[in-house]
mmCIF file of C-alpha atoms and ligand atoms in Angstrom:
data_model
loop_
_atom_site.group_PDB
_atom_site.id
_atom_site.type_symbol
_atom_site.label_atom_id
_atom_site.label_comp_id
_atom_site.label_asym_id
_atom_site.label_seq_id
_atom_site.Cartn_x
_atom_site.Cartn_y
_atom_site.Cartn_z
ATOM 1 C CA UNK A 457 -94.628 73.372 148.847
ATOM 2 C CA UNK A 458 -95.046 72.264 152.460
ATOM 3 C CA UNK A 459 -96.756 74.889 154.571
ATOM 4 C CA UNK A 460 -94.034 74.497 157.247
ATOM 5 C CA UNK A 461 -91.624 75.870 154.669
ATOM 6 C CA UNK A 462 -93.452 79.203 154.311
ATOM 7 C CA UNK A 463 -93.311 82.413 156.354
ATOM 8 C CA UNK A 464 -95.516 85.302 155.262
ATOM 9 C CA UNK A 465 -94.353 88.529 156.828
ATOM 10 C CA UNK A 466 -94.778 92.299 156.543
ATOM 11 C CA UNK A 467 -92.158 94.885 157.415
ATOM 12 C CA UNK A 468 -93.424 97.838 159.394
ATOM 13 C CA UNK A 469 -91.137 100.847 159.218
ATOM 14 C CA UNK A 470 -91.203 104.583 159.395
ATOM 15 C CA UNK A 471 -90.012 106.170 156.161
ATOM 16 C CA UNK A 472 -86.185 106.230 155.924
ATOM 17 C CA UNK A 473 -85.622 103.716 158.702
ATOM 18 C CA UNK A 474 -84.247 101.360 156.028
ATOM 19 C CA UNK A 475 -86.969 99.038 154.763
ATOM 20 C CA UNK A 476 -85.821 99.139 151.144
ATOM 21 C CA UNK A 477 -82.181 98.693 152.091
ATOM 22 C CA UNK A 478 -83.026 95.764 154.324
ATOM 23 C CA UNK A 479 -85.118 93.947 151.707
ATOM 24 C CA UNK A 480 -82.330 94.507 149.148
ATOM 25 C CA UNK A 481 -79.724 93.129 151.524
ATOM 26 C CA UNK A 482 -81.944 90.116 152.363
ATOM 27 C CA UNK A 483 -82.403 89.422 148.667
ATOM 28 C CA UNK A 484 -78.679 89.645 147.988
ATOM 29 C CA UNK A 485 -77.755 87.488 150.941
ATOM 30 C CA UNK A 486 -80.338 84.804 150.277
ATOM 31 C CA UNK A 487 -78.123 83.958 147.287
ATOM 32 C CA UNK A 488 -75.229 83.197 149.663
ATOM 33 C CA UNK A 489 -77.304 80.714 151.606
ATOM 34 C CA UNK A 490 -78.920 79.210 148.559
ATOM 35 C CA UNK A 491 -78.280 75.592 147.815
ATOM 36 C CA UNK A 492 -79.630 75.272 144.302
ATOM 37 C CA UNK A 493 -78.201 77.913 142.043
ATOM 38 C CA UNK A 494 -79.419 76.406 138.804
ATOM 39 C CA UNK A 495 -83.101 76.387 139.589
ATOM 40 C CA UNK A 496 -82.956 80.016 140.577
ATOM 41 C CA UNK A 497 -81.174 80.992 137.379
ATOM 42 C CA UNK A 498 -83.881 79.413 135.280
ATOM 43 C CA UNK A 499 -86.430 81.326 137.277
ATOM 44 C CA UNK A 500 -84.642 84.565 136.549
ATOM 45 C CA UNK A 501 -84.763 83.798 132.853
ATOM 46 C CA UNK A 502 -88.507 83.416 132.811
ATOM 47 C CA UNK A 503 -88.789 86.593 134.856
ATOM 48 C CA UNK A 504 -86.910 88.496 132.234
ATOM 49 C CA UNK A 505 -89.432 87.279 129.693
ATOM 50 C CA UNK A 506 -92.301 88.351 131.854
ATOM 51 C CA UNK A 507 -90.780 91.732 132.361
ATOM 52 C CA UNK A 508 -90.522 92.129 128.601
ATOM 53 C CA UNK A 509 -94.172 91.273 128.234
ATOM 54 C CA UNK A 510 -94.900 93.989 130.735
ATOM 55 C CA UNK A 511 -96.386 92.034 133.571
ATOM 56 C CA UNK A 512 -96.185 94.394 136.469
ATOM 57 C CA UNK A 513 -98.187 92.476 139.017
ATOM 58 C CA UNK A 514 -96.991 91.952 142.559
ATOM 59 C CA UNK A 515 -94.119 94.294 141.995
ATOM 60 C CA UNK A 516 -94.279 95.440 145.564
ATOM 61 C CA UNK A 517 -93.884 91.992 147.077
ATOM 62 C CA UNK A 518 -90.737 89.961 147.480
ATOM 63 C CA UNK A 519 -89.964 86.340 148.239
ATOM 64 C CA UNK A 520 -86.678 85.157 149.696
ATOM 65 C CA UNK A 521 -85.511 81.652 150.284
ATOM 66 C CA UNK A 522 -83.464 80.763 153.332
ATOM 67 C CA UNK A 523 -82.584 77.188 154.252
ATOM 68 C CA UNK A 524 -85.431 75.832 152.172
ATOM 69 C CA UNK A 525 -87.954 78.198 153.752
ATOM 70 C CA UNK A 526 -89.775 80.665 151.564
ATOM 71 C CA UNK A 527 -90.196 84.076 153.168
ATOM 72 C CA UNK A 528 -92.870 86.128 151.419
ATOM 73 C CA UNK A 529 -92.485 89.806 152.299
ATOM 74 C CA UNK A 530 -95.714 91.630 151.653
ATOM 75 C CA UNK A 531 -95.376 95.347 151.148
ATOM 76 C CA UNK A 532 -97.237 97.407 153.730
ATOM 77 C CA UNK A 533 -98.418 100.901 153.086
ATOM 78 C CA UNK A 534 -96.705 102.845 155.826
ATOM 79 C CA UNK A 535 -99.541 105.280 156.061
ATOM 80 C CA UNK A 536 -102.997 105.434 157.481
ATOM 81 C CA UNK A 537 -104.281 107.028 154.273
ATOM 82 C CA UNK A 538 -104.441 103.584 152.732
ATOM 83 C CA UNK A 539 -107.441 102.835 154.864
ATOM 84 C CA UNK A 540 -108.290 99.179 154.915
ATOM 85 C CA UNK A 541 -105.256 98.033 152.938
ATOM 86 C CA UNK A 542 -103.043 97.676 156.007
ATOM 87 C CA UNK A 543 -105.693 95.578 157.680
ATOM 88 C CA UNK A 544 -105.969 93.377 154.620
ATOM 89 C CA UNK A 545 -102.221 92.898 154.401
ATOM 90 C CA UNK A 546 -102.244 91.908 158.056
ATOM 91 C CA UNK A 547 -104.732 89.187 157.179
ATOM 92 C CA UNK A 548 -102.274 87.680 154.705
ATOM 93 C CA UNK A 549 -99.240 87.571 156.964
ATOM 94 C CA UNK A 550 -98.462 85.604 160.114
ATOM 95 C CA UNK A 551 -95.886 87.855 161.693
ATOM 96 C CA UNK A 552 -94.122 91.178 161.243
ATOM 97 C CA UNK A 553 -90.710 92.801 161.416
ATOM 98 C CA UNK A 554 -90.856 96.161 163.133
ATOM 99 C CA UNK A 555 -87.888 98.066 161.773
ATOM 100 C CA UNK A 556 -86.721 100.945 163.980
ATOM 101 C CA UNK A 557 -83.818 103.354 163.501
ATOM 102 C CA UNK A 558 -81.276 102.980 166.340
ATOM 103 C CA UNK A 559 -81.131 106.774 166.774
ATOM 104 C CA UNK A 560 -84.666 107.928 166.047
ATOM 105 C CA UNK A 561 -86.547 105.123 167.743
ATOM 106 C CA UNK A 562 -90.163 104.320 166.945
ATOM 107 C CA UNK A 563 -91.999 107.155 165.158
ATOM 108 C CA UNK A 564 -95.669 108.064 165.306
ATOM 109 C CA UNK A 565 -96.238 106.988 161.705
ATOM 110 C CA UNK A 566 -95.396 103.378 162.482
ATOM 111 C CA UNK A 567 -97.978 103.265 165.190
ATOM 112 C CA UNK A 568 -101.029 102.857 163.011
ATOM 113 C CA UNK A 569 -99.612 99.884 161.132
ATOM 114 C CA UNK A 570 -98.218 98.280 164.269
ATOM 115 C CA UNK A 571 -101.603 98.634 165.934
ATOM 116 C CA UNK A 572 -103.211 96.619 163.135
ATOM 117 C CA UNK A 573 -100.575 93.901 163.509
ATOM 118 C CA UNK A 574 -101.029 93.751 167.261
ATOM 119 C CA UNK A 575 -104.795 93.662 167.039
ATOM 120 C CA UNK A 576 -104.554 90.849 164.522
ATOM 121 C CA UNK A 577 -102.555 88.918 167.177
ATOM 122 C CA UNK A 578 -99.293 88.853 165.265
ATOM 123 C CA UNK A 579 -95.928 88.378 166.828
ATOM 124 C CA UNK A 580 -93.290 90.979 165.936
ATOM 125 C CA UNK A 581 -89.540 90.775 165.702
ATOM 126 C CA UNK A 582 -88.085 94.204 166.486
ATOM 127 C CA UNK A 583 -85.181 95.052 164.224
ATOM 128 C CA UNK A 584 -83.082 97.931 165.488
ATOM 129 C CA UNK A 585 -81.554 99.114 162.263
ATOM 130 C CA UNK A 586 -78.689 101.530 161.499
ATOM 131 C CA UNK A 587 -76.856 100.130 164.490
ATOM 132 C CA UNK A 588 -73.676 101.391 162.818
ATOM 133 C CA UNK A 589 -74.661 105.014 163.574
ATOM 134 C CA UNK A 590 -72.344 106.840 166.005
ATOM 135 C CA UNK A 591 -75.075 108.229 168.214
ATOM 136 C CA UNK A 592 -77.074 104.999 168.393
ATOM 137 C CA UNK A 593 -79.063 104.478 171.601
ATOM 138 C CA UNK A 594 -80.287 100.880 171.276
ATOM 139 C CA UNK A 595 -81.361 100.343 174.856
ATOM 140 C CA UNK A 596 -83.533 103.445 174.967
ATOM 141 C CA UNK A 597 -84.975 102.594 171.583
ATOM 142 C CA UNK A 598 -85.969 99.149 172.855
ATOM 143 C CA UNK A 599 -87.605 100.728 175.917
ATOM 144 C CA UNK A 600 -89.527 103.187 173.748
ATOM 145 C CA UNK A 601 -90.632 100.319 171.509
ATOM 146 C CA UNK A 602 -91.769 98.310 174.513
ATOM 147 C CA UNK A 603 -93.802 101.310 175.763
ATOM 148 C CA UNK A 604 -95.394 101.609 172.338
ATOM 149 C CA UNK A 605 -96.446 97.939 172.469
ATOM 150 C CA UNK A 606 -97.976 98.486 175.913
ATOM 151 C CA UNK A 607 -99.773 101.646 174.700
ATOM 152 C CA UNK A 608 -101.214 99.686 171.814
ATOM 153 C CA UNK A 609 -102.639 97.042 174.121
ATOM 154 C CA UNK A 610 -100.231 94.261 173.140
ATOM 155 C CA UNK A 611 -100.439 90.993 175.081
ATOM 156 C CA UNK A 612 -97.642 89.957 177.409
ATOM 157 C CA UNK A 613 -96.521 87.511 174.810
ATOM 158 C CA UNK A 614 -96.390 90.194 172.102
ATOM 159 C CA UNK A 615 -94.456 92.477 174.486
ATOM 160 C CA UNK A 616 -91.760 89.808 174.805
ATOM 161 C CA UNK A 617 -90.607 90.498 171.258
ATOM 162 C CA UNK A 618 -87.295 89.137 170.023
ATOM 163 C CA UNK A 619 -84.790 91.855 169.144
ATOM 164 C CA UNK A 620 -82.283 91.768 166.300
ATOM 165 C CA UNK A 621 -79.769 94.551 165.803
ATOM 166 C CA UNK A 622 -78.802 95.256 162.220
ATOM 167 C CA UNK A 623 -77.098 97.470 159.779
ATOM 168 C CA UNK A 624 -79.088 96.893 156.614
ATOM 169 C CA UNK A 625 -76.545 99.062 154.829
ATOM 170 C CA UNK A 626 -73.610 96.821 155.729
ATOM 171 C CA UNK A 627 -75.675 93.616 155.646
ATOM 172 C CA UNK A 628 -74.787 92.640 159.223
ATOM 173 C CA UNK A 629 -76.932 91.668 162.196
ATOM 174 C CA UNK A 630 -76.869 90.028 165.632
ATOM 175 C CA UNK A 631 -78.665 89.505 168.898
ATOM 176 C CA UNK A 632 -76.027 91.510 170.740
ATOM 177 C CA UNK A 633 -75.198 94.905 169.288
ATOM 178 C CA UNK A 634 -71.630 94.745 170.591
ATOM 179 C CA UNK A 635 -71.090 91.515 168.751
ATOM 180 C CA UNK A 636 -72.601 91.472 165.284
ATOM 181 C CA UNK A 637 -72.309 88.735 162.702
ATOM 182 C CA UNK A 638 -71.057 89.609 159.258
ATOM 183 C CA UNK A 639 -74.317 88.583 157.595
ATOM 184 C CA UNK A 640 -78.058 88.867 158.080
ATOM 185 C CA UNK A 641 -78.128 85.202 159.038
ATOM 186 C CA UNK A 642 -79.123 85.949 162.666
ATOM 187 C CA UNK A 643 -82.110 87.899 161.299
ATOM 188 C CA UNK A 644 -83.068 85.096 158.902
ATOM 189 C CA UNK A 645 -82.794 82.591 161.775
ATOM 190 C CA UNK A 646 -85.139 84.671 163.945
ATOM 191 C CA UNK A 647 -87.673 84.932 161.139
ATOM 192 C CA UNK A 648 -87.806 81.215 160.506
ATOM 193 C CA UNK A 649 -87.633 80.239 164.190
ATOM 194 C CA UNK A 650 -89.792 82.914 165.861
ATOM 195 C CA UNK A 651 -92.506 83.617 163.316
ATOM 196 C CA UNK A 652 -95.113 80.954 162.584
ATOM 197 C CA UNK A 653 -95.892 79.280 159.293
ATOM 198 C CA UNK A 654 -99.357 80.080 157.913
ATOM 199 C CA UNK A 655 -102.297 78.538 159.735
ATOM 200 C CA UNK A 656 -103.982 77.113 156.664
ATOM 201 C CA UNK A 657 -105.597 73.831 155.634
ATOM 202 C CA UNK A 658 -103.485 72.219 152.942
ATOM 203 C CA UNK A 659 -105.767 69.245 152.309
ATOM 204 C CA UNK A 660 -109.119 70.995 152.409
ATOM 205 C CA UNK A 661 -111.215 72.109 149.408
ATOM 206 C CA UNK A 662 -109.888 75.202 147.631
ATOM 207 C CA UNK A 663 -110.566 78.512 149.322
ATOM 208 C CA UNK A 664 -108.936 81.900 148.792
ATOM 209 C CA UNK A 665 -110.061 85.443 149.481
ATOM 210 C CA UNK A 666 -109.391 88.279 147.067
ATOM 211 C CA UNK A 667 -107.381 90.485 149.383
ATOM 212 C CA UNK A 668 -105.569 92.940 147.104
ATOM 213 C CA UNK A 669 -106.472 93.820 143.559
ATOM 214 C CA UNK A 670 -104.179 94.944 140.809
ATOM 215 C CA UNK A 671 -104.461 95.651 137.143
ATOM 216 C CA UNK A 672 -102.137 94.734 134.326
ATOM 217 C CA UNK A 673 -102.435 96.220 130.886
ATOM 218 C CA UNK A 674 -102.065 92.802 129.233
ATOM 219 C CA UNK A 675 -103.520 90.486 131.790
ATOM 220 C CA UNK A 676 -106.414 92.564 133.094
ATOM 221 C CA UNK A 677 -107.488 92.246 136.671
ATOM 222 C CA UNK A 678 -104.989 90.612 139.042
ATOM 223 C CA UNK A 679 -106.301 89.082 142.237
ATOM 224 C CA UNK A 680 -103.900 88.678 145.128
ATOM 225 C CA UNK A 681 -104.447 86.698 148.283
ATOM 226 C CA UNK A 682 -103.150 83.986 150.531
ATOM 227 C CA UNK A 683 -104.406 80.559 149.593
ATOM 228 C CA UNK A 684 -106.296 79.448 152.704
ATOM 229 C CA UNK A 685 -107.210 75.900 151.761
ATOM 230 C CA UNK A 686 -106.208 73.307 149.200
ATOM 231 C CA UNK A 687 -104.551 74.247 145.935
ATOM 232 C CA UNK A 688 -105.304 76.322 142.839
ATOM 233 C CA UNK A 689 -104.381 75.241 139.323
ATOM 234 C CA UNK A 690 -104.070 77.098 136.087
ATOM 235 C CA UNK A 691 -107.372 76.771 134.217
ATOM 236 C CA UNK A 692 -109.273 75.458 137.228
ATOM 237 C CA UNK A 693 -113.021 75.996 137.494
ATOM 238 C CA UNK A 694 -113.974 77.609 140.775
ATOM 239 C CA UNK A 695 -117.004 79.220 142.336
ATOM 240 C CA UNK A 696 -116.635 82.901 143.122
ATOM 241 C CA UNK A 697 -118.689 83.951 146.116
ATOM 242 C CA UNK A 698 -119.157 87.689 146.059
ATOM 243 C CA UNK A 699 -119.447 89.782 149.167
ATOM 244 C CA UNK A 700 -123.051 90.659 148.202
ATOM 245 C CA UNK A 701 -124.072 86.993 148.512
ATOM 246 C CA UNK A 702 -124.190 86.178 144.799
ATOM 247 C CA UNK A 703 -122.018 83.509 143.250
ATOM 248 C CA UNK A 704 -120.807 82.536 139.779
ATOM 249 C CA UNK A 705 -118.573 80.024 138.096
ATOM 250 C CA UNK A 706 -115.150 81.289 137.079
ATOM 251 C CA UNK A 707 -112.097 79.864 135.333
ATOM 252 C CA UNK A 708 -108.639 80.696 136.611
ATOM 253 C CA UNK A 709 -106.311 82.017 133.903
ATOM 254 C CA UNK A 710 -102.790 81.962 135.227
ATOM 255 C CA UNK A 711 -101.416 81.370 138.710
ATOM 256 C CA UNK A 712 -98.360 83.317 139.897
ATOM 257 C CA UNK A 713 -96.153 83.048 142.980
ATOM 258 C CA UNK A 714 -93.213 85.204 144.052
ATOM 259 C CA UNK A 715 -89.537 84.471 143.559
ATOM 260 C CA UNK A 716 -87.123 87.214 144.498
ATOM 261 C CA UNK A 717 -88.501 90.457 143.132
ATOM 262 C CA UNK A 718 -90.376 88.754 140.342
ATOM 263 C CA UNK A 719 -93.552 86.815 139.713
ATOM 264 C CA UNK A 720 -93.307 83.320 138.378
ATOM 265 C CA UNK A 721 -96.103 81.500 136.686
ATOM 266 C CA UNK A 722 -96.800 78.050 138.113
ATOM 267 C CA UNK A 723 -99.137 75.194 137.179
ATOM 268 C CA UNK A 724 -100.364 74.924 140.735
ATOM 269 C CA UNK A 725 -100.032 76.760 144.022
ATOM 270 C CA UNK A 726 -100.684 75.316 147.452
ATOM 271 C CA UNK A 727 -102.205 76.596 150.679
ATOM 272 C CA UNK A 728 -100.172 79.091 152.671
ATOM 273 C CA UNK A 729 -98.532 80.806 149.739
ATOM 274 C CA UNK A 730 -99.380 84.314 148.620
ATOM 275 C CA UNK A 731 -100.448 84.082 145.015
ATOM 276 C CA UNK A 732 -101.856 86.122 142.145
ATOM 277 C CA UNK A 733 -104.523 84.980 139.741
ATOM 278 C CA UNK A 734 -105.284 86.415 136.313
ATOM 279 C CA UNK A 735 -108.122 85.840 133.884
ATOM 280 C CA UNK A 736 -111.032 86.624 136.171
ATOM 281 C CA UNK A 737 -112.908 89.911 135.809
ATOM 282 C CA UNK A 738 -115.062 91.901 138.151
ATOM 283 C CA UNK A 739 -113.681 90.475 141.339
ATOM 284 C CA UNK A 740 -114.285 92.552 144.440
ATOM 285 C CA UNK A 741 -112.161 92.807 147.579
ATOM 286 C CA UNK A 742 -113.287 90.175 150.021
ATOM 287 C CA UNK A 743 -114.815 87.827 147.408
ATOM 288 C CA UNK A 744 -113.984 84.165 147.997
ATOM 289 C CA UNK A 745 -112.777 81.654 145.417
ATOM 290 C CA UNK A 746 -113.994 78.224 146.430
ATOM 291 C CA UNK A 747 -114.153 74.645 145.294
ATOM 292 C CA UNK A 748 -117.526 74.346 143.456
ATOM 293 C CA UNK A 749 -118.370 71.330 145.667
ATOM 294 C CA UNK A 750 -117.666 73.373 148.808
ATOM 295 C CA UNK A 751 -118.820 76.928 148.130
ATOM 296 C CA UNK A 752 -117.933 78.315 151.543
ATOM 297 C CA UNK A 753 -117.227 82.039 151.797
ATOM 298 C CA UNK A 754 -114.591 83.500 154.073
ATOM 299 C CA UNK A 755 -115.752 86.293 156.412
ATOM 300 C CA UNK A 756 -116.291 89.516 154.480
ATOM 301 C CA UNK A 757 -113.677 92.233 154.546
ATOM 302 C CA UNK A 758 -114.851 95.748 155.240
ATOM 303 C CA UNK A 759 -113.212 98.117 152.826
ATOM 304 C CA UNK A 760 -112.840 101.145 155.051
ATOM 305 C CA UNK A 761 -112.378 104.737 154.396
ATOM 306 C CA UNK A 762 -109.207 106.086 156.018
ATOM 307 C CA UNK A 763 -109.867 106.575 159.681
ATOM 308 C CA UNK A 764 -106.830 108.601 160.501
ATOM 309 C CA UNK A 765 -104.903 111.127 158.507
ATOM 310 C CA UNK A 766 -101.372 112.012 159.326
ATOM 311 C CA UNK A 767 -99.735 115.084 157.935
HETATM 312 P P1 LIG B 863 -87.080 103.201 153.623
HETATM 313 O O1 LIG B 863 -87.720 104.545 153.374
HETATM 314 O O2 LIG B 863 -87.483 102.666 154.957
HETATM 315 O O3 LIG B 863 -87.267 102.224 152.521
HETATM 316 O O4 LIG B 863 -85.506 103.526 153.812
HETATM 317 P P2 LIG B 863 -84.288 103.250 152.815
HETATM 318 O O5 LIG B 863 -83.946 101.822 152.755
HETATM 319 O O6 LIG B 863 -84.531 103.978 151.539
HETATM 320 O O7 LIG B 863 -83.105 103.971 153.627
HETATM 321 C C1 LIG B 863 -83.147 105.349 153.959
HETATM 322 C C2 LIG B 863 -81.731 105.860 154.131
HETATM 323 O O8 LIG B 863 -81.113 105.233 155.248
HETATM 324 C C3 LIG B 863 -80.851 105.592 152.940
HETATM 325 O O9 LIG B 863 -79.970 106.703 152.751
HETATM 326 C C4 LIG B 863 -80.068 104.363 153.357
HETATM 327 O O10 LIG B 863 -78.799 104.273 152.724
HETATM 328 C C5 LIG B 863 -79.893 104.618 154.843
HETATM 329 N N1 LIG B 863 -79.743 103.366 155.585
HETATM 330 C C6 LIG B 863 -80.468 102.219 155.472
HETATM 331 N N2 LIG B 863 -80.013 101.276 156.311
HETATM 332 C C7 LIG B 863 -78.990 101.850 156.977
HETATM 333 C C8 LIG B 863 -78.072 101.344 157.994
HETATM 334 O O11 LIG B 863 -78.152 100.210 158.442
HETATM 335 N N3 LIG B 863 -77.138 102.239 158.441
HETATM 336 C C9 LIG B 863 -77.042 103.507 157.985
HETATM 337 N N4 LIG B 863 -76.084 104.285 158.484
HETATM 338 N N5 LIG B 863 -77.848 103.984 157.011
HETATM 339 C C10 LIG B 863 -78.807 103.159 156.534
#
């Protein structure tokens, strides 16, 4: 897959502002815009099989296709209690959707996650959701959101965020809340046009950082990360550079990517995509998988204790 055809994003939302509803609607509608029904149906079949075998990896992430562009949506813990996880997710994405209720406006709990996105230099698209509500106050909500960006030290460029109005519930959106389109197409268009594709090196020697770890009863440890350089193949021999400076040779078991709500095994994944690897034990957060000829580690990740607790 060409890196220009990938967008890795996170959705930042206060609880109940409609993240789940929006992702569901995006998934449903991506079928409307899809050109190749047959391929997708085959994918669904293999997913069913995987589900039966009990592979539960990556369950929290979603991938949607729109006009040939793959949009990976990485789930973001909406809460500071997750410590360094938010920061790590922000390292895997290249832009965010900030989802805000058209009545409630931005809430304190979104601030922590938004701060991480802003510090990481990401651009945000502000989605004013629940625009169908009677007592909506979109203009005030935009002003409050702008003030929040300023408070968080956003750059001028970040403060000039695009705004999309939406009703995730009705599956409609638009750039003008008095004139909405009957689909989420305006939102999809903003995502592919306003958010960048991953800044990765497709032709370089393999390099990927273990960013999130999972565990599957059948497959053992699952390592999740964005492939930074080159490609990774099933069965490939790589060097694992641990955060403590040691290194060892490892063999990749299986390689998974996302399709819809499911994980699909592939022979090979390419730079820019968010992938999962199985078959490698004792991997630590921040460890780097590298081409044995080019054993270059990515900068270490500090796994932090929660710095802020919200009650
Ligand atoms: P999450 O906690 O952010 O994942 O929020 P949910 O997607 O679970 O939505 C919370 C509630 O808001 C549910 O009752 C949804 O039906 C409702 N909701 C979501 N989107 C909209 C919308 O666009 N308009 C209205 N009126 N309700 C919505």
